Short mmCIF file of C-alpha atoms in Angstrom, two decimals:
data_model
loop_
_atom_site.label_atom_id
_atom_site.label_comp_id
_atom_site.label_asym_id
_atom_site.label_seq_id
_atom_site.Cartn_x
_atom_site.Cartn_y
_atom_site.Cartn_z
CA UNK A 1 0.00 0.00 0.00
CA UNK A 2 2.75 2.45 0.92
CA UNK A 3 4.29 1.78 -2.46
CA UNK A 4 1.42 2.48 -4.31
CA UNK A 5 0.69 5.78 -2.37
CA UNK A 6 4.58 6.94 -2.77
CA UNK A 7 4.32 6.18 -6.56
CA UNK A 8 0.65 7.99 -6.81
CA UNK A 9 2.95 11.35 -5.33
CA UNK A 10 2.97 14.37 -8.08
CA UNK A 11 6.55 14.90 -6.98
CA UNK A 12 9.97 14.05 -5.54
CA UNK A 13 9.17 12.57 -1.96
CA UNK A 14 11.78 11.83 0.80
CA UNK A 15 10.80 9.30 3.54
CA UNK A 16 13.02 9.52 6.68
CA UNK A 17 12.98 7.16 9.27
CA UNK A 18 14.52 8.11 12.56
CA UNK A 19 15.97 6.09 15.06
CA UNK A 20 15.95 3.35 13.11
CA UNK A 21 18.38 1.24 15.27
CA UNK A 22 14.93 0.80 17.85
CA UNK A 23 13.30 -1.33 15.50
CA UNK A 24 13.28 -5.15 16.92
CA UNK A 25 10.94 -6.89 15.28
CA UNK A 26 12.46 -9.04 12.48
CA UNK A 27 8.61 -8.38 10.10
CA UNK A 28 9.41 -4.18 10.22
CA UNK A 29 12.73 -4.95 8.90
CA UNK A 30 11.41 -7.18 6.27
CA UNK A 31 8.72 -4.68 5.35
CA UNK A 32 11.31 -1.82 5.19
CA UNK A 33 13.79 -4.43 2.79
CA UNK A 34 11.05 -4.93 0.41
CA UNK A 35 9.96 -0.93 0.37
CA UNK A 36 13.48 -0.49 -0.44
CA UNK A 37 13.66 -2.81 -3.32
CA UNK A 38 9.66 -1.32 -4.65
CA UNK A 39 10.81 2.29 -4.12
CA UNK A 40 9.30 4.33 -7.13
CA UNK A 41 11.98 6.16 -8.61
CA UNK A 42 10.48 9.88 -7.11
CA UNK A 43 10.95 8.36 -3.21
CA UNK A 44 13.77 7.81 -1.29
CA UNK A 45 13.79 6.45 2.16
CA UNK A 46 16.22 7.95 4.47
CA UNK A 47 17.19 5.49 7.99
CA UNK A 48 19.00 7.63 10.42
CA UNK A 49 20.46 4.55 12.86
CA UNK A 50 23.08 4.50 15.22
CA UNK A 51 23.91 0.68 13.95
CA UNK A 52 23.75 -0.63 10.51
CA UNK A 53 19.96 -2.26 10.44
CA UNK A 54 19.47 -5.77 9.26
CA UNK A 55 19.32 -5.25 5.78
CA UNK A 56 20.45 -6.20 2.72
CA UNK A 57 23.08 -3.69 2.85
CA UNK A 58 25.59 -5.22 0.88
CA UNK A 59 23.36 -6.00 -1.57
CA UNK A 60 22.46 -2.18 -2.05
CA UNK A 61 26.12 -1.06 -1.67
CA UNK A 62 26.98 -3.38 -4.79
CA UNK A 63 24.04 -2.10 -6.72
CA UNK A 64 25.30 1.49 -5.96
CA UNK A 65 21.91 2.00 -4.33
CA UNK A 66 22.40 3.38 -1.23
CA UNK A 67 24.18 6.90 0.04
CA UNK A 68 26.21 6.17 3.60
CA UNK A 69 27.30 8.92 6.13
CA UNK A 70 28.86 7.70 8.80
CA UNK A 71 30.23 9.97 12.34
CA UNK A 72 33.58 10.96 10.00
CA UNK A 73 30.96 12.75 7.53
CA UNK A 74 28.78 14.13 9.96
CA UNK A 75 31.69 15.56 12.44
CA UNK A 76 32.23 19.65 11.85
CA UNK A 77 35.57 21.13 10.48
CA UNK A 78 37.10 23.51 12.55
CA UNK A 79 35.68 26.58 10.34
CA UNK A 80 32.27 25.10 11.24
CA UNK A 81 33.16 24.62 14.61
CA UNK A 82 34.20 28.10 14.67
CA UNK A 83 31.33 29.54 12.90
CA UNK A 84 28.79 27.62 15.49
CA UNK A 85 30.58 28.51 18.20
CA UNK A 86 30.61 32.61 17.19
CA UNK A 87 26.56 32.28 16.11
CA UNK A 88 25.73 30.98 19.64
CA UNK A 89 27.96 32.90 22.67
CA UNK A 90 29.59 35.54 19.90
CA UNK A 91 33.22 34.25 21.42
CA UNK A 92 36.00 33.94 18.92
CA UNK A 93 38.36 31.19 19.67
CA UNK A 94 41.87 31.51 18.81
CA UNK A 95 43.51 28.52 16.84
CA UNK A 96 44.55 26.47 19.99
CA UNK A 97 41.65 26.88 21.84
CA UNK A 98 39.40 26.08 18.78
CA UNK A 99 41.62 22.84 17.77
CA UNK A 100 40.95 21.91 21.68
CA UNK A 101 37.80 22.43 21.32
CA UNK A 102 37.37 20.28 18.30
CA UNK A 103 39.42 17.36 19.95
CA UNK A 104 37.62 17.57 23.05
CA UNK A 105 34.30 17.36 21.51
CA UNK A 106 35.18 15.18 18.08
CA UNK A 107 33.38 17.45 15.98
CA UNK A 108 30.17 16.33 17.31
CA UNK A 109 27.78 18.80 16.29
CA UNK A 110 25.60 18.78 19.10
CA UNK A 111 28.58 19.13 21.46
CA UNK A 112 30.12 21.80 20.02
CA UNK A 113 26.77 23.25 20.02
CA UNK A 114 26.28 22.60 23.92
CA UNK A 115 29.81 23.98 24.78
CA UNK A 116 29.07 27.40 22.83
CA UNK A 117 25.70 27.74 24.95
CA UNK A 118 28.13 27.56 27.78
CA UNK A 119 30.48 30.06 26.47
CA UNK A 120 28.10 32.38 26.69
CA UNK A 121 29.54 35.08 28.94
CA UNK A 122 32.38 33.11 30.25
CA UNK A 123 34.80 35.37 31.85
CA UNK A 124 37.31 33.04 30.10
CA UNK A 125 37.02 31.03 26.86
CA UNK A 126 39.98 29.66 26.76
CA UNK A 127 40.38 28.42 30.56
CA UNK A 128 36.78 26.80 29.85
CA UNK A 129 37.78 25.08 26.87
CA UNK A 130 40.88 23.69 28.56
CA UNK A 131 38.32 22.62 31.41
CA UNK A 132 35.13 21.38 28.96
CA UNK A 133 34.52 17.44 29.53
CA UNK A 134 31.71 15.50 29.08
CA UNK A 135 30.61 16.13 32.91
CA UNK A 136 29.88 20.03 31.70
CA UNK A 137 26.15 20.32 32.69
CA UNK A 138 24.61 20.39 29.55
CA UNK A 139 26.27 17.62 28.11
CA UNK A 140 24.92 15.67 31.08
CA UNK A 141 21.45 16.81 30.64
CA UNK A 142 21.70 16.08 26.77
CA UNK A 143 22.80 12.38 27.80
CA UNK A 144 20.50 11.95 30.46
CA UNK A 145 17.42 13.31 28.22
CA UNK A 146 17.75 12.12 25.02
CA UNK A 147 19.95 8.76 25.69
CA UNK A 148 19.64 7.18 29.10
CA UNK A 149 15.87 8.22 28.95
CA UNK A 150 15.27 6.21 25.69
CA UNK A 151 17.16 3.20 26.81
CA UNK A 152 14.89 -0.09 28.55
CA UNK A 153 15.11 0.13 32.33
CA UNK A 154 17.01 -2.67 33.06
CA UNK A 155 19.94 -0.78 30.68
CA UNK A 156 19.53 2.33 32.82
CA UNK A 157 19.56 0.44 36.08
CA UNK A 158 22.66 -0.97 35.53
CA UNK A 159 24.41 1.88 34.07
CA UNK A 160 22.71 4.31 37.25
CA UNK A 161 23.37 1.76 39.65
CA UNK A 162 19.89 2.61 41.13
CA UNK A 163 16.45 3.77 39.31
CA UNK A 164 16.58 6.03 36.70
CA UNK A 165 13.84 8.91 36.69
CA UNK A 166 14.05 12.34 34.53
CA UNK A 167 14.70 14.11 37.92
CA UNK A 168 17.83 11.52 39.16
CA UNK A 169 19.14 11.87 35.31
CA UNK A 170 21.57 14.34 35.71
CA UNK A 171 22.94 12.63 38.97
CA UNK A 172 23.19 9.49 36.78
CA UNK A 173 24.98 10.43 34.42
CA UNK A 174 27.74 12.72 36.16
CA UNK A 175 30.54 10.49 36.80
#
């Protein structure tokens, strides 16, 4: 049915599938593998995954099918880096302190993103670069919110050592 509706489409359609790496049951992969191999030519379907998905993956690589970006692609330059950083707490960061930051962080946008937010009328960029970890307090929150929360609760009880709530997150994940 989805086939037929995608190919009824006037135009170019683009079907993105977060989280994709949730998926358990073995029949929603199998429904996704044969999509993929019905696509009309005006759809794509876009999985965003944190692991590769049980798919015929090889099979789609050969075919030159299938577009990968991986966490080297997605990671920022320093000139982005810089340019995020500026946009958000208007701090610019010499060369040192920006290639710090961009070690410290991997080029992960939504770190670099999270330490600029905290740059934001630091009395000293550069000592809080040299200090930034992933204990600063919104990279905690970030963690605690958007991964411990979506994890099952026996995974969050054994990484908290004790129940995990939204209130005991940032507790569980400080080190």
């Amino acid at each position: 049915m989805l086939v037929n509706e995608l190919a009824a489409l006037p135009g170019q359609v683009v079907l993105v599938l977060d989280d994709y790496h949730v998926i358990r049951e073995r029949s929603c992969h199998d429904q996704i593998a044969f999509l993929l191999f019905h696509l009309p030519p005006t759809a794509q379907l876009v999985l965003i995954t944190r692991a590769d998905p049980p798919l015929p993956l090889a099979r789609l690589r050969a075919a030159g099918q299938m577009a990968e970006f991986r966490a080297h692609e997605l990671r920022f330059a320093p000139q982005e880096v810089a340019t995020l950083v500026h946009t958000v707490s208007a701090v610019e960061l010499s060369e040192p302190d920006l290639a710090d930051l961009l070690e410290r962080t991997e080029g992960w946008p939504a770190g670099v993103y999270l330490a600029a937010l905290s740059l934001r009328g630091h009395p000293s960029p550069s000592a809080f670069i040299h200090q930034f970890t992933g204990d600063n307090r919104f990279i905690v929150d970030f963690l605690a919110e958007e991964v411990l929360s979506r994890q099952p609760g026996e995974i969050r009880h054994s990484l908290c050592g004790r129940r995990f709530s939204p209130g005991s997150a940032r507790r569980c994940a400080t080190p």
